[in-house]
Amino acid sequence: MVSRNMGFANLTAGYLFPEVAKRRRIYQEQHPDAKIISLGIGNTTEPLPPHIAKAMSDYAAALGTEAGYSGYGDEQGLTSLRERIAAVLYPGMASADEVFISDGAKCDIARIQTLFGSDVELAVQDPAYPVYVDGSVIVGAVGKDDGNGGRAGVTYLPCTAENGFFPDLSKIKENSLIYFCSPNNPTGVASSRDQLNALVDCALKKGCIIIFDAAYYAFIRDPALPKTIFEIDGARKCAIEINSFSKLAGFTGVRLGWSVVPSELKFADGSSVRQDWNRVMTTLFNGASNIAQRGGLATLDEEGIKETKALVDYYLGNAALMKKALSGSNFASAGVKVYYTGDSPYLWVFFPGCKSWNIFDRILEECNIVTTPGSGFGPAGEGYLRFSSFGHRKDVEEACRRLADLRF
Ligand SMILES: *Cc1c(COP(=O)(O)O)cnc(C)c1O
């Protein structure tokens, strides 16, 4: 018999989203007339902007002609797309040969684990996007759940209302891999320049590498907030950025992302991280879809930038309506706290004295609205719900009316 990768035995059962779906299904079966609205998912809902959709359909049609056909593309991804990403998003910060095109940020986060030894220490925000830890469990860098929300090999960094959802960096061990997401999923908080300066300083002093997940950068509206870690001095020596067209342009189903690995970034033995990443991306991956990459190019031209701003503004408009509803007197008098600054698609909402799953059930039963329990993203998420602004406006407006009628 063939032996199993024991990393899989150390994973906890996929609990959060299947459990959300199950509770929704059971409620719907018991109440067939209920019109359930989902504010739970982190999936985009609005159509692709026309200029971007056309770039892809034109390219796809041309693939059916001799003149327009192409097979495998350039290593690292379409050169013109890498150049455009570098020029538009990282001017003076990174060059095209440091940009790698992929089929999405989640896939890059999974593949990146192959770069580091299985004895690497991790530091992650709590709450966090689950793939940072789960991917590390699969490759054996991290042990099993110790039953108290901990795991050998991981330092959890609580991000709470008390610390402004920015962790205590003194907890980070030397030579760690730091997963950091800003604007954050699920808290919606975008870290300030001072905070990111402190993070980079800490990484440089302690010999750490930061994996910076900037998948929601397009939602940042406060001009003082950095949109990439490479706006921070010193980041080129200690950070990798992972990014995506998913939330920027509605490419959750199209699939396109990129990573930036600066040439200065080195492992302990002095070898180049970029060089090994190039090896991973050309050995374990064979390029993103050429159709998707044409969509990426169109996303970052003048017309595409206008269109995607309008698309993201639409979701931000939803979030503003939800913030207003969740800040109503019915919520405020129950001590409910809405954390939302207008720079992300997620509202992070605290219900004092409640368990996340209990308040999830109440809002499902009394408002027929699906949310996401904060505790599913880590122990520091207990008592919170995440409300997602990805939805059609008319559904969000209806959800807001129902929330206004909720009595505690
Ligand atoms: C949605 C999301 C991504 C994007 O993943 P893709 O694979 O590019 O669709 C990355 N990071 C976080 C935190 C996300 O929520």
XYZ file of C-alpha atoms and ligand atoms in Angstrom:
423
model
C 0.000 0.000 0.000
C 1.097 3.567 -0.627
C 1.547 5.731 2.450
C -0.466 8.863 2.973
C 0.956 12.369 3.358
C 0.269 12.607 7.089
C -0.188 16.353 6.792
C -3.730 15.588 5.647
C -4.449 13.758 8.895
C -3.481 16.940 10.756
C -6.064 19.118 9.009
C -9.247 19.937 10.857
C -12.384 19.032 8.930
C -13.509 21.761 6.511
C -16.004 23.248 8.912
C -16.886 26.858 8.241
C -18.428 27.201 4.787
C -19.908 23.668 4.593
C -21.541 24.263 8.002
C -22.901 27.652 6.848
C -24.333 25.993 3.723
C -25.819 23.148 5.781
C -27.615 25.460 8.231
C -28.948 27.483 5.332
C -30.193 24.363 3.551
C -31.928 22.995 6.649
C -33.611 26.344 7.327
C -34.787 26.564 3.708
C -36.185 23.019 3.819
C -38.159 23.875 6.958
C -39.286 27.240 5.544
C -39.730 26.737 1.799
C -41.201 30.243 1.333
C -38.334 32.081 3.034
C -36.428 34.331 0.621
C -32.947 33.905 2.008
C -30.397 36.598 1.174
C -26.707 35.765 1.422
C -24.336 38.335 2.868
C -22.049 35.489 3.766
C -19.904 34.728 0.804
C -16.659 36.284 -0.372
C -17.634 35.754 -3.991
C -18.264 38.517 -6.516
C -21.769 38.858 -7.985
C -21.752 41.635 -10.609
C -21.035 41.105 -14.336
C -17.602 41.688 -15.815
C -17.208 45.247 -17.102
C -17.855 45.342 -20.897
C -14.402 46.481 -22.046
C -12.754 43.676 -20.064
C -15.279 41.021 -21.158
C -14.820 42.082 -24.803
C -11.024 41.798 -24.633
C -11.450 38.191 -23.547
C -14.185 37.263 -26.022
C -12.270 38.829 -28.937
C -9.170 36.911 -27.947
C -11.085 33.655 -27.491
C -12.649 34.045 -30.976
C -9.233 34.712 -32.516
C -7.892 31.490 -30.982
C -10.113 29.743 -33.542
C -8.103 31.243 -36.404
C -4.638 30.394 -37.654
C -3.423 33.960 -37.209
C -4.830 34.323 -33.697
C -3.926 30.951 -32.232
C -1.350 30.638 -29.473
C -0.254 27.732 -27.271
C 1.905 27.893 -24.163
C 2.822 31.464 -23.326
C 5.934 33.156 -21.937
C 7.440 31.787 -18.713
C 6.259 33.860 -15.711
C 3.226 34.970 -17.781
C 2.499 37.299 -20.683
C 5.371 39.798 -20.825
C 3.084 42.719 -21.672
C 0.883 41.925 -18.669
C 3.864 41.700 -16.308
C 5.122 45.007 -17.661
C 1.725 46.609 -17.205
C 1.329 45.330 -13.634
C 4.794 46.656 -12.774
C 4.164 50.032 -14.443
C 0.616 50.636 -13.188
C 0.740 49.117 -9.702
C 4.408 49.150 -8.656
C 6.007 52.209 -10.309
C 9.504 52.603 -8.845
C 8.766 49.665 -6.495
C 9.159 46.485 -8.556
C 10.113 45.545 -12.112
C 8.388 43.270 -14.625
C 10.868 40.447 -14.069
C 9.828 40.351 -10.406
C 6.149 39.837 -11.361
C 4.795 36.289 -11.857
C 1.350 35.700 -13.383
C -0.776 32.917 -11.914
C -4.245 31.396 -11.841
C -5.088 33.190 -8.602
C -3.876 34.205 -5.168
C -5.096 31.115 -3.337
C -3.171 28.890 -5.738
C -0.031 31.018 -5.220
C -0.420 30.858 -1.439
C -0.574 27.058 -1.736
C 2.407 26.782 -4.104
C 4.545 29.194 -2.123
C 4.701 26.725 0.757
C 7.024 24.560 -1.352
C 9.700 27.291 -1.081
C 10.272 26.908 2.624
C 11.621 24.039 4.684
C 9.149 21.917 6.635
C 10.684 23.261 9.869
C 9.699 26.873 9.085
C 7.881 28.776 11.863
C 4.685 30.593 10.911
C 3.081 33.732 12.295
C -0.489 34.502 11.238
C -3.131 37.028 12.086
C -6.019 35.666 14.143
C -8.628 35.784 12.598
C -7.277 34.915 9.131
C -8.049 33.448 5.728
C -7.811 29.667 6.412
C -5.481 28.671 3.549
C -2.350 30.186 5.167
C -2.370 27.646 7.970
C -4.098 24.761 6.181
C -1.625 24.901 3.285
C 1.234 24.745 5.792
C -0.372 21.770 7.551
C -0.553 19.868 4.258
C 3.165 20.355 3.549
C 4.025 19.309 7.099
C 5.375 22.672 8.312
C 2.677 22.859 10.979
C 1.281 20.254 13.371
C -2.256 19.348 14.323
C -4.777 21.388 16.246
C -3.941 21.105 19.961
C -7.599 21.449 20.936
C -7.100 24.977 22.289
C -7.042 26.687 18.925
C -3.221 26.320 18.733
C -0.861 24.303 16.534
C 2.843 23.477 16.865
C 4.804 25.674 14.477
C 2.307 28.559 14.363
C 2.252 31.764 16.366
C -1.259 33.180 16.289
C -1.361 36.962 16.458
C -4.711 38.084 17.882
C -6.198 41.076 16.052
C -8.914 42.473 18.277
C -10.854 45.665 18.841
C -8.472 46.401 21.754
C -5.391 46.485 19.501
C -7.173 48.130 16.568
C -7.012 44.787 14.699
C -3.226 45.139 14.323
C -1.204 42.455 16.104
C 1.420 42.682 18.829
C 4.560 42.197 16.706
C 6.721 41.320 19.731
C 5.060 37.869 19.702
C 6.621 37.016 16.306
C 9.526 34.555 16.618
C 12.830 34.961 14.771
C 13.090 33.556 11.223
C 9.327 33.187 10.834
C 7.198 33.302 7.762
C 4.618 36.009 8.464
C 1.298 35.780 6.625
C -0.287 39.210 6.605
C -3.468 40.285 4.812
C -4.425 43.952 4.357
C -7.171 45.024 3.774
C -7.925 42.027 5.892
C -10.326 39.200 5.311
C -12.336 38.883 7.562
C -11.878 42.045 9.689
C -11.940 44.462 6.748
C -9.165 46.501 8.358
C -6.477 48.062 6.156
C -3.236 48.653 8.040
C -1.770 52.161 8.167
C 1.622 53.227 6.869
C 3.033 53.397 10.423
C 1.764 49.904 11.168
C 3.250 48.462 7.976
C 6.525 50.285 8.681
C 6.582 48.545 12.064
C 5.801 45.185 10.427
C 8.640 45.550 7.905
C 11.049 46.717 10.645
C 10.140 43.705 12.728
C 10.647 41.330 9.772
C 14.057 42.827 8.957
C 15.224 42.691 12.585
C 14.027 39.139 13.168
C 15.046 37.664 9.803
C 11.434 36.990 8.770
C 9.768 36.888 5.358
C 6.351 38.520 5.003
C 3.829 36.945 2.619
C 1.640 39.985 2.045
C -1.836 39.201 0.702
C -3.130 42.357 -0.986
C -6.129 40.772 -2.749
C -8.419 43.610 -1.580
C -6.113 46.550 -2.360
C -8.608 47.953 -4.899
C -11.089 48.607 -2.065
C -8.794 51.085 -0.315
C -10.278 54.566 -0.634
C -8.344 56.430 2.081
C -5.400 57.928 0.120
C -3.158 57.751 3.200
C -3.295 53.940 3.331
C -0.631 51.922 1.460
C -2.004 49.664 -1.296
C 1.077 47.485 -1.548
C 3.735 46.419 0.952
C 6.332 47.772 -1.487
C 5.324 51.329 -0.590
C 7.193 50.599 2.654
C 10.977 51.166 2.806
C 12.855 47.926 3.327
C 10.010 45.694 2.101
C 12.039 44.608 -0.939
C 14.412 42.827 1.450
C 11.741 40.963 3.422
C 8.418 40.678 1.565
C 6.573 38.811 -1.156
C 3.248 40.193 -2.348
C 0.413 37.925 -3.469
C -2.360 39.563 -5.456
C -5.382 38.800 -7.595
C -7.812 40.038 -10.231
C -10.623 38.236 -8.361
C -11.883 41.072 -6.158
C -10.341 43.809 -8.327
C -12.240 42.943 -11.511
C -14.673 40.106 -10.683
C -12.285 37.369 -11.908
C -13.258 34.879 -9.160
C -14.374 32.469 -11.890
C -12.080 33.661 -14.707
C -8.977 32.986 -12.499
C -5.995 35.323 -12.687
C -3.525 36.540 -10.086
C 0.083 37.575 -9.658
C 2.913 37.591 -7.175
C 5.825 39.991 -6.755
C 9.129 38.593 -5.508
C 11.888 41.220 -5.314
C 15.360 40.254 -6.479
C 16.871 41.394 -3.138
C 14.921 38.796 -1.157
C 17.202 36.029 0.138
C 16.967 32.807 2.120
C 19.160 32.144 5.169
C 21.855 30.591 2.929
C 22.016 33.742 0.809
C 20.300 32.202 -2.225
C 17.646 34.051 -4.190
C 13.976 33.536 -3.336
C 12.982 34.884 -6.750
C 15.041 32.237 -8.502
C 13.390 29.355 -6.612
C 9.947 30.901 -7.134
C 10.663 31.068 -10.855
C 11.496 27.365 -10.675
C 8.237 26.576 -8.855
C 6.163 28.620 -11.294
C 7.723 26.977 -14.343
C 7.858 23.423 -12.923
C 4.658 23.015 -10.912
C 2.597 25.456 -12.970
C 2.297 26.002 -16.695
C 0.906 29.485 -17.015
C -2.442 31.207 -16.531
C -5.067 31.002 -19.281
C -4.081 33.206 -22.215
C -7.705 34.412 -22.437
C -7.703 35.469 -18.782
C -4.392 37.269 -19.273
C -5.938 39.394 -22.087
C -8.661 40.267 -19.597
C -5.952 41.234 -17.131
C -4.317 43.526 -19.671
C -7.669 45.219 -20.371
C -8.279 45.580 -16.609
C -5.149 47.682 -16.278
C -5.586 49.995 -19.268
C -7.242 53.395 -18.959
C -10.743 52.147 -19.735
C -10.367 49.064 -17.525
C -9.140 51.087 -14.554
C -12.269 53.281 -14.847
C -14.541 50.253 -15.137
C -13.056 48.379 -12.192
C -13.210 51.474 -10.006
C -16.953 51.669 -10.738
C -17.342 47.945 -10.017
C -15.565 48.193 -6.654
C -17.483 51.403 -5.844
C -20.708 49.452 -6.326
C -19.714 46.960 -3.610
C -18.465 49.775 -1.381
C -21.899 51.379 -1.855
C -23.488 48.147 -0.627
C -21.149 48.159 2.369
C -22.136 51.737 3.241
C -25.832 50.765 3.251
C -25.071 47.774 5.470
C -23.007 49.873 7.851
C -25.950 52.252 8.236
C -28.419 49.428 8.882
C -26.123 47.666 11.363
C -25.533 50.946 13.197
C -29.297 51.482 13.687
C -30.692 52.113 17.166
C -31.875 48.497 17.515
C -28.272 47.312 17.173
C -26.639 50.193 19.030
C -28.875 49.773 22.085
C -27.822 46.107 22.262
C -24.188 47.206 22.318
C -23.450 45.870 18.822
C -20.265 47.368 17.382
C -19.711 47.728 13.643
C -16.066 47.878 12.570
C -15.872 49.275 9.076
C -13.716 52.077 7.682
C -14.837 52.024 4.035
C -11.697 50.339 2.659
C -12.835 46.750 2.211
C -15.850 44.680 1.148
C -16.311 43.200 4.665
C -17.952 44.574 7.793
C -16.772 43.012 11.028
C -19.535 43.200 13.580
C -19.284 42.412 17.307
C -22.280 41.140 19.287
C -21.445 41.406 22.993
C -22.211 38.327 25.056
C -23.005 36.227 21.964
C -21.304 33.274 20.346
C -20.796 33.739 16.606
C -22.844 30.661 15.663
C -25.750 31.663 17.925
C -26.054 35.113 16.401
C -25.595 33.571 12.946
C -28.628 31.332 13.651
C -30.721 34.228 14.979
C -30.085 36.401 11.940
C -30.785 33.452 9.635
C -34.052 32.676 11.428
C -35.344 36.189 12.091
C -34.037 38.066 9.022
C -33.464 35.166 6.605
C -29.982 36.533 6.041
C -26.861 34.360 5.800
C -23.663 35.802 7.296
C -20.322 34.219 8.216
C -19.515 33.399 11.869
C -16.298 35.161 12.882
C -15.180 32.223 15.034
C -14.674 30.216 11.825
C -11.659 32.422 10.992
C -9.906 31.841 14.330
C -10.496 32.086 18.090
C -10.189 35.899 18.121
C -13.219 36.030 15.791
C -15.571 34.647 18.480
C -18.537 36.954 19.054
C -18.223 38.504 15.593
C -20.060 38.078 12.314
C -18.592 38.976 8.934
C -21.042 40.707 6.583
C -19.996 40.655 2.944
C -20.953 43.454 0.552
C -20.747 41.167 -2.486
C -24.373 41.104 -3.642
C -26.926 42.728 -5.907
C -28.045 46.163 -4.689
C -31.725 45.208 -4.466
C -30.864 42.224 -2.248
C -28.661 44.365 -0.023
C -31.444 46.975 0.288
C -33.942 44.287 1.244
C -31.477 42.810 3.765
C -31.033 46.258 5.305
C -34.821 46.647 5.721
C -34.983 43.295 7.493
C -32.038 44.159 9.744
C -33.737 47.427 10.715
C -36.692 45.382 12.017
C -34.600 43.023 14.121
C -35.288 43.401 17.861
C -32.886 42.253 20.570
C -10.615 36.120 -2.247
C -9.273 36.113 -1.617
C -8.127 35.869 -2.381
C -8.233 35.675 -3.873
O -8.044 34.366 -4.238
P -8.072 33.959 -5.790
O -7.517 32.574 -5.732
O -7.198 34.902 -6.538
O -9.489 34.016 -6.261
C -6.888 35.903 -1.762
N -6.777 36.186 -0.460
C -7.840 36.439 0.311
C -7.656 36.800 1.726
C -9.128 36.396 -0.251
O -10.194 36.641 0.517
